[in-house]
Short mmCIF file of C-alpha atoms and ligand atoms in Angstrom, two decimals:
data_model
loop_
_atom_site.label_atom_id
_atom_site.label_comp_id
_atom_site.label_asym_id
_atom_site.label_seq_id
_atom_site.Cartn_x
_atom_site.Cartn_y
_atom_site.Cartn_z
CA UNK O 1 -3.47 11.66 11.82
CA UNK O 2 -0.83 13.07 14.12
CA UNK O 3 1.03 16.33 13.82
CA UNK O 4 4.06 15.70 16.03
CA UNK O 5 7.39 14.50 14.72
CA UNK O 6 9.13 11.34 15.89
CA UNK O 7 12.75 10.26 15.82
CA UNK O 8 12.88 6.98 13.89
CA UNK O 9 15.86 4.62 13.56
CA UNK O 10 16.90 3.74 10.02
CA UNK O 11 16.75 -0.03 9.63
CA UNK O 12 18.23 -0.18 6.14
CA UNK O 13 19.15 1.96 3.14
CA UNK O 14 18.66 0.06 -0.12
CA UNK O 15 20.29 1.19 -3.37
CA UNK O 16 17.52 0.83 -5.95
CA UNK O 17 19.29 2.40 -8.94
CA UNK O 18 22.32 4.68 -9.36
CA UNK O 19 20.03 7.61 -8.55
CA UNK O 20 17.50 6.22 -6.11
CA UNK O 21 17.50 4.63 -2.69
CA UNK O 22 14.85 3.32 -0.34
CA UNK O 23 14.97 4.12 3.37
CA UNK O 24 13.33 1.59 5.69
CA UNK O 25 12.50 2.73 9.22
CA UNK O 26 11.95 0.91 12.49
CA UNK O 27 9.21 2.19 14.76
CA UNK O 28 10.04 3.13 18.34
CA UNK O 29 7.56 2.44 21.16
CA UNK O 30 6.68 6.12 21.16
CA UNK O 31 5.93 6.06 17.42
CA UNK O 32 3.98 2.80 17.40
CA UNK O 33 0.42 3.42 16.25
CA UNK O 34 1.30 6.87 14.90
CA UNK O 35 2.54 5.64 11.54
CA UNK O 36 -0.45 3.68 10.25
CA UNK O 37 -0.86 4.73 6.62
CA UNK O 38 -2.78 4.28 3.42
CA UNK O 39 -1.08 3.36 0.14
CA UNK O 40 -0.10 6.51 -1.78
CA UNK O 41 0.65 8.62 1.32
CA UNK O 42 3.96 10.31 2.10
CA UNK O 43 6.27 11.04 5.03
CA UNK O 44 7.95 14.35 5.74
CA UNK O 45 11.60 13.93 6.71
CA UNK O 46 13.82 16.43 8.54
CA UNK O 47 17.10 16.30 6.64
CA UNK O 48 20.08 17.77 8.55
CA UNK O 49 21.60 20.84 6.93
CA UNK O 50 24.67 22.76 8.03
CA UNK O 51 23.25 25.97 6.67
CA UNK O 52 19.73 25.93 8.04
CA UNK O 53 19.78 23.22 10.70
CA UNK O 54 17.38 21.10 8.71
CA UNK O 55 15.31 21.05 5.56
CA UNK O 56 11.91 19.36 5.40
CA UNK O 57 11.12 17.18 2.41
CA UNK O 58 8.17 14.93 1.56
CA UNK O 59 8.83 11.45 0.15
CA UNK O 60 6.16 8.94 -0.82
CA UNK O 61 5.96 5.60 0.90
CA UNK O 62 6.82 2.71 -1.41
CA UNK O 63 5.99 -0.01 1.12
CA UNK O 64 2.52 -1.46 1.56
CA UNK O 65 0.66 -1.06 4.85
CA UNK O 66 -0.79 -4.56 4.54
CA UNK O 67 2.51 -6.38 4.11
CA UNK O 68 5.16 -7.11 6.71
CA UNK O 69 7.50 -4.63 4.98
CA UNK O 70 8.95 -1.96 7.26
CA UNK O 71 7.81 1.62 6.76
CA UNK O 72 9.81 2.59 3.64
CA UNK O 73 10.14 5.70 1.49
CA UNK O 74 12.00 5.85 -1.80
CA UNK O 75 14.10 8.87 -2.69
CA UNK O 76 15.48 9.82 -6.09
CA UNK O 77 18.36 12.26 -6.41
CA UNK O 78 17.38 15.52 -8.04
CA UNK O 79 20.01 17.61 -9.78
CA UNK O 80 21.39 20.05 -7.19
CA UNK O 81 18.77 18.81 -4.72
CA UNK O 82 20.43 19.06 -1.32
CA UNK O 83 18.09 16.78 0.65
CA UNK O 84 17.78 13.89 -1.82
CA UNK O 85 21.55 13.79 -2.38
CA UNK O 86 22.29 14.00 1.33
CA UNK O 87 19.93 11.09 2.02
CA UNK O 88 21.34 8.91 -0.77
CA UNK O 89 24.98 9.72 0.09
CA UNK O 90 25.04 9.85 3.89
CA UNK O 91 22.24 7.94 5.50
CA UNK O 92 22.99 4.43 6.77
CA UNK O 93 21.47 1.75 8.97
CA UNK O 94 21.50 2.74 12.64
CA UNK O 95 21.18 6.49 11.97
CA UNK O 96 18.04 8.31 13.06
CA UNK O 97 15.84 10.88 11.33
CA UNK O 98 13.04 13.08 12.58
CA UNK O 99 9.86 12.19 10.67
CA UNK O 100 6.27 13.46 10.56
CA UNK O 101 3.53 10.81 10.46
CA UNK O 102 2.00 9.81 7.11
CA UNK O 103 -0.07 12.33 5.23
CA UNK O 104 -1.64 12.91 1.81
CA UNK O 105 -4.83 12.25 -0.13
CA UNK O 106 -3.41 10.36 -3.15
CA UNK O 107 -4.94 7.10 -2.07
CA UNK O 108 -7.70 4.86 -3.48
CA UNK O 109 -11.07 4.99 -1.74
CA UNK O 110 -11.54 1.31 -2.62
CA UNK O 111 -9.03 -1.42 -3.40
CA UNK O 112 -11.66 -3.47 -5.20
CA UNK O 113 -11.98 -1.30 -8.31
CA UNK O 114 -9.92 -1.72 -11.49
CA UNK O 115 -6.89 0.59 -11.35
CA UNK O 116 -5.03 2.32 -14.18
CA UNK O 117 -1.73 3.52 -12.68
CA UNK O 118 0.62 5.94 -14.49
CA UNK O 119 4.14 6.50 -13.16
CA UNK O 120 6.98 8.61 -14.51
CA UNK O 121 10.47 8.10 -13.02
CA UNK O 122 10.43 8.26 -9.22
CA UNK O 123 6.67 8.88 -9.38
CA UNK O 124 6.53 5.10 -9.21
CA UNK O 125 6.95 5.25 -5.44
CA UNK O 126 3.32 5.83 -4.38
CA UNK O 127 2.18 3.82 -7.41
CA UNK O 128 3.94 0.63 -6.28
CA UNK O 129 2.53 1.09 -2.78
CA UNK O 130 -0.98 1.28 -4.25
CA UNK O 131 -0.33 -1.71 -6.54
CA UNK O 132 1.19 -3.86 -3.77
CA UNK O 133 -1.71 -3.09 -1.46
CA UNK O 134 -4.44 -3.62 -4.05
CA UNK O 135 -2.89 -6.95 -5.09
CA UNK O 136 -2.78 -8.09 -1.47
CA UNK O 137 -6.16 -6.87 -0.26
CA UNK O 138 -8.21 -5.92 -3.34
CA UNK O 139 -9.96 -7.77 -6.12
CA UNK O 140 -9.72 -5.51 -9.20
CA UNK O 141 -7.42 -5.60 -12.20
CA UNK O 142 -4.36 -3.35 -12.22
CA UNK O 143 -2.67 -1.86 -15.27
CA UNK O 144 0.58 0.06 -14.81
CA UNK O 145 2.15 2.37 -17.40
CA UNK O 146 5.67 3.15 -16.17
CA UNK O 147 7.81 5.63 -18.14
CA UNK O 148 11.55 6.02 -17.62
CA UNK O 149 14.54 7.58 -19.33
CA UNK O 150 16.24 4.20 -19.93
CA UNK O 151 16.46 0.66 -18.58
CA UNK O 152 18.91 1.64 -15.83
CA UNK O 153 16.48 4.23 -14.45
CA UNK O 154 13.70 1.72 -13.79
CA UNK O 155 13.05 1.56 -10.05
CA UNK O 156 11.69 -1.73 -8.65
CA UNK O 157 12.28 -3.51 -11.99
CA UNK O 158 12.63 -6.93 -10.32
CA UNK O 159 9.71 -6.29 -8.02
CA UNK O 160 7.43 -5.39 -10.93
CA UNK O 161 8.53 -8.57 -12.74
CA UNK O 162 7.85 -10.66 -9.64
CA UNK O 163 4.45 -9.11 -8.99
CA UNK O 164 3.47 -9.63 -12.65
CA UNK O 165 4.57 -13.27 -12.57
CA UNK O 166 2.66 -13.91 -9.33
CA UNK O 167 -0.53 -12.15 -10.52
CA UNK O 168 -0.88 -12.96 -14.24
CA UNK O 169 -4.66 -12.52 -14.18
CA UNK O 170 -4.70 -9.24 -12.34
CA UNK O 171 -1.57 -7.21 -13.13
CA UNK O 172 -0.18 -5.85 -16.40
CA UNK O 173 2.93 -3.66 -16.27
CA UNK O 174 3.94 -1.77 -19.41
CA UNK O 175 7.42 -0.24 -19.34
CA UNK O 176 8.00 2.73 -21.62
CA UNK O 177 11.63 3.77 -22.20
CA UNK O 178 12.37 7.20 -23.57
CA UNK O 179 15.69 5.90 -24.89
CA UNK O 180 13.79 3.45 -27.10
CA UNK O 181 10.37 4.98 -27.79
CA UNK O 182 10.90 8.69 -27.09
CA UNK O 183 8.75 10.59 -24.61
CA UNK O 184 5.18 9.28 -24.55
CA UNK O 185 2.90 11.72 -26.36
CA UNK O 186 -0.57 12.67 -25.32
CA UNK O 187 -2.01 10.73 -28.26
CA UNK O 188 -0.03 7.61 -27.33
CA UNK O 189 -1.17 7.87 -23.73
CA UNK O 190 -4.73 8.33 -24.89
CA UNK O 191 -4.57 5.29 -27.15
CA UNK O 192 -3.19 3.25 -24.26
CA UNK O 193 -5.79 4.43 -21.73
CA UNK O 194 -8.73 4.04 -24.14
CA UNK O 195 -8.80 0.29 -23.48
CA UNK O 196 -9.26 0.90 -19.76
CA UNK O 197 -11.85 3.65 -19.80
CA UNK O 198 -13.83 2.21 -16.89
CA UNK O 199 -10.79 2.04 -14.57
CA UNK O 200 -9.88 4.46 -11.78
CA UNK O 201 -6.64 6.26 -12.59
CA UNK O 202 -3.75 7.44 -10.44
CA UNK O 203 -0.81 9.34 -11.91
CA UNK O 204 2.48 10.50 -10.38
CA UNK O 205 5.54 11.79 -12.19
CA UNK O 206 7.15 14.89 -13.68
CA UNK O 207 4.74 17.75 -14.37
CA UNK O 208 4.78 17.44 -18.20
CA UNK O 209 4.03 13.71 -17.93
CA UNK O 210 1.17 14.30 -15.51
CA UNK O 211 -0.23 17.02 -17.73
CA UNK O 212 -0.14 14.74 -20.80
CA UNK O 213 -1.84 11.92 -18.88
CA UNK O 214 -4.43 14.24 -17.39
CA UNK O 215 -5.32 15.74 -20.78
CA UNK O 216 -5.52 12.29 -22.38
CA UNK O 217 -7.87 11.06 -19.65
CA UNK O 218 -10.05 14.16 -19.90
CA UNK O 219 -10.34 13.65 -23.65
CA UNK O 220 -11.43 10.09 -22.95
CA UNK O 221 -14.03 11.54 -20.58
CA UNK O 222 -12.72 9.86 -17.46
CA UNK O 223 -14.89 11.53 -14.81
CA UNK O 224 -13.14 13.69 -12.24
CA UNK O 225 -13.70 11.17 -9.42
CA UNK O 226 -11.73 8.55 -11.39
CA UNK O 227 -8.71 10.81 -12.10
CA UNK O 228 -6.17 11.26 -9.30
CA UNK O 229 -2.82 13.03 -9.49
CA UNK O 230 -0.12 13.42 -6.87
CA UNK O 231 0.79 17.07 -6.69
CA UNK O 232 4.11 17.14 -5.00
CA UNK O 233 5.79 20.40 -4.23
CA UNK O 234 8.92 20.70 -2.10
CA UNK O 235 8.34 22.30 1.23
CA UNK O 236 9.40 25.88 1.71
CA UNK O 237 8.63 26.03 5.43
CA UNK O 238 9.76 24.02 8.39
CA UNK O 239 7.01 21.89 9.92
CA UNK O 240 9.41 20.61 12.60
CA UNK O 241 9.46 23.83 14.58
CA UNK O 242 7.72 23.94 17.93
CA UNK O 243 4.06 24.39 17.08
CA UNK O 244 3.49 26.65 20.10
CA UNK O 245 6.41 28.87 19.09
CA UNK O 246 5.19 29.06 15.50
CA UNK O 247 1.68 29.89 16.66
CA UNK O 248 2.91 32.57 19.07
CA UNK O 249 5.04 34.14 16.34
CA UNK O 250 2.12 34.06 13.91
CA UNK O 251 -0.15 35.62 16.54
CA UNK O 252 2.38 38.41 17.10
CA UNK O 253 2.61 39.03 13.38
CA UNK O 254 -1.17 38.97 13.02
CA UNK O 255 -1.49 41.45 15.89
CA UNK O 256 1.05 43.74 14.25
CA UNK O 257 -0.79 43.44 10.94
CA UNK O 258 -4.08 44.17 12.63
CA UNK O 259 -2.65 47.31 14.14
CA UNK O 260 -1.67 48.51 10.68
CA UNK O 261 -4.65 47.28 8.68
CA UNK O 262 -7.46 46.40 11.04
CA UNK O 263 -10.19 45.82 8.48
CA UNK O 264 -8.53 44.05 5.58
CA UNK O 265 -7.87 40.43 6.48
CA UNK O 266 -10.70 37.99 5.98
CA UNK O 267 -14.42 38.02 6.56
CA UNK O 268 -16.14 40.48 8.82
CA UNK O 269 -19.09 38.37 9.95
CA UNK O 270 -19.39 37.05 13.48
CA UNK O 271 -18.65 33.66 15.03
CA UNK O 272 -18.65 30.81 12.57
CA UNK O 273 -20.04 27.38 13.37
CA UNK O 274 -17.72 24.68 12.07
CA UNK O 275 -18.35 20.93 12.07
CA UNK O 276 -15.33 18.68 11.47
CA UNK O 277 -14.99 14.99 10.55
CA UNK O 278 -11.57 13.40 10.98
CA UNK O 279 -10.65 9.72 11.24
CA UNK O 280 -14.10 8.67 12.43
CA UNK O 281 -14.43 11.45 15.02
CA UNK O 282 -16.71 14.50 14.87
CA UNK O 283 -16.29 17.92 16.46
CA UNK O 284 -18.49 21.01 16.45
CA UNK O 285 -17.30 24.50 17.40
CA UNK O 286 -19.30 27.70 17.39
CA UNK O 287 -16.64 30.28 18.17
CA UNK O 288 -14.32 30.50 15.16
CA UNK O 289 -13.92 34.12 14.17
CA UNK O 290 -13.60 32.93 10.57
CA UNK O 291 -10.45 34.97 10.17
CA UNK O 292 -7.83 33.01 12.06
CA UNK O 293 -6.51 30.33 9.73
CA UNK O 294 -8.67 27.25 10.13
CA UNK O 295 -5.75 24.88 10.84
CA UNK O 296 -4.58 27.14 13.70
CA UNK O 297 -8.09 27.30 15.13
CA UNK O 298 -8.50 23.51 15.00
CA UNK O 299 -5.12 22.97 16.67
CA UNK O 300 -6.10 25.34 19.48
CA UNK O 301 -9.21 23.24 19.97
CA UNK O 302 -7.16 20.06 20.19
CA UNK O 303 -8.22 18.61 16.84
CA UNK O 304 -5.29 16.53 15.46
CA UNK O 305 -5.67 18.01 11.97
CA UNK O 306 -2.97 16.96 9.50
CA UNK O 307 -0.44 19.43 8.16
CA UNK O 308 3.06 19.60 6.82
CA UNK O 309 4.31 22.82 5.15
CA UNK O 310 1.75 25.30 6.58
CA UNK O 311 2.38 27.39 3.46
CA UNK O 312 -0.16 26.18 0.90
CA UNK O 313 2.44 24.09 -0.90
CA UNK O 314 1.83 20.43 -0.13
CA UNK O 315 -1.89 19.53 0.37
CA UNK O 316 -1.19 17.59 3.60
CA UNK O 317 -3.81 19.74 5.36
CA UNK O 318 -6.47 19.39 2.65
CA UNK O 319 -10.12 18.96 3.66
CA UNK O 320 -13.32 18.65 1.67
CA UNK O 321 -15.96 21.30 2.27
CA UNK O 322 -19.33 19.57 2.62
CA UNK O 323 -21.37 22.66 3.55
CA UNK O 324 -20.55 26.37 3.36
CA UNK O 325 -17.33 27.67 1.84
CA UNK O 326 -13.73 28.58 2.65
CA UNK O 327 -11.39 31.01 0.90
CA UNK O 328 -7.61 30.50 0.87
CA UNK O 329 -4.89 33.09 1.35
CA UNK O 330 -2.41 31.08 -0.69
CA UNK O 331 -2.63 27.95 -2.85
CA UNK O 332 0.21 26.42 -4.85
CA UNK O 333 -1.15 22.94 -5.13
CA UNK O 334 -4.89 22.65 -5.85
CA UNK O 335 -6.17 23.12 -9.39
CA UNK O 336 -9.57 24.26 -10.59
CA UNK O 337 -10.98 20.74 -10.62
CA UNK O 338 -9.89 20.26 -6.98
CA UNK O 339 -11.51 23.55 -6.01
CA UNK O 340 -14.68 22.60 -7.87
CA UNK O 341 -14.69 19.39 -5.82
CA UNK O 342 -14.70 21.46 -2.63
CA UNK O 343 -11.09 20.68 -1.63
CA UNK O 344 -9.43 23.44 0.44
CA UNK O 345 -6.13 23.83 2.31
CA UNK O 346 -6.97 24.38 5.98
CA UNK O 347 -3.56 25.96 6.69
CA UNK O 348 -4.62 28.82 4.39
CA UNK O 349 -8.38 28.81 4.95
CA UNK O 350 -10.70 31.53 6.19
CA UNK O 351 -14.48 31.40 6.39
CA UNK O 352 -16.72 32.46 3.55
CA UNK O 353 -19.94 31.40 5.27
CA UNK O 354 -21.34 31.51 8.79
CA UNK O 355 -21.75 27.76 9.01
CA UNK O 356 -19.34 25.21 7.69
CA UNK O 357 -18.95 21.46 7.54
CA UNK O 358 -15.63 19.90 6.52
CA UNK O 359 -14.20 16.42 6.31
CA UNK O 360 -10.60 15.22 6.36
CA UNK O 361 -11.67 11.75 5.36
CA UNK O 362 -10.97 12.28 1.63
FE1 FES G 401 0.94 22.13 3.28
FE2 FES G 401 -1.37 23.19 4.15
S1 FES G 401 0.11 22.12 5.29
S2 FES G 401 -0.67 23.04 2.12
#
């Protein structure tokens, strides 16, 4: 995974509903090979802003990496949301946007298992990417529960109908309209999911919807490794700044902090040995002080570790701890079950052991 941004031309802006549009990108020669992705991942876009220069926002890819579709994200307007409204109102074919390569861990480990996919509103974006990809390259059955406010809010309505017609033995799509049935309750979701208790679930949507689905699946004793949720939080920071400048500023701040409070920031033990797996490559370092944030240390060593917000808000930098342990200075995105599974945010991580083995391979 790459950590540099690229300027991509907009091929097309497609109006999906009154509130949602899809943005299809062309790849430049410079970006070719940098935007390979897995279904369920997201892009971070730099949206121009008169006030701040730009705002960074993550949007899930709706296209499938195994089709000939261009790289496409789908954006839904949020009330008073500057970036989503700017994109839907202003962007047009031929414009360019600065974009970070794909990131995220909301992606199936195998496309050959049976999938139970829950989507609420624009949470359908990564869900349709997973469904499209699994239908094209996988062998399992796919059941989609897609909740919306009303018929007009349904994104990809024709596409879902087409996919269902083309794959009658593999795909079932259930549309749930709040205007007709009310909000789906936890008991209703549980009754629905009970039939598919051996499937692997993925859920993306508004927080109350995800909570209801998650509780229903827990009550049905779906094991943790078969329950996946996209935890999307808007970025507070700006990942498009010059990495060297950011690092220098952080180093200055850290030095100033050290001068004030020399003994109160992280572990006190000596050099930490850290082994890293990323995209089929392995690295071993023996000189991490354990105190510098792990993402910063890895970048200094030339490891192309993924990141986006650098603030503990997005999970783009998440790794799995295989040996040893890491603490985090800040975490807005991982829940207890994630932590129990050894997932940590490297942009916030300091050592809790003298040896450590981590993997970015999910
Ligand atoms: Fe966003 Fe670490 S880069 S949580």
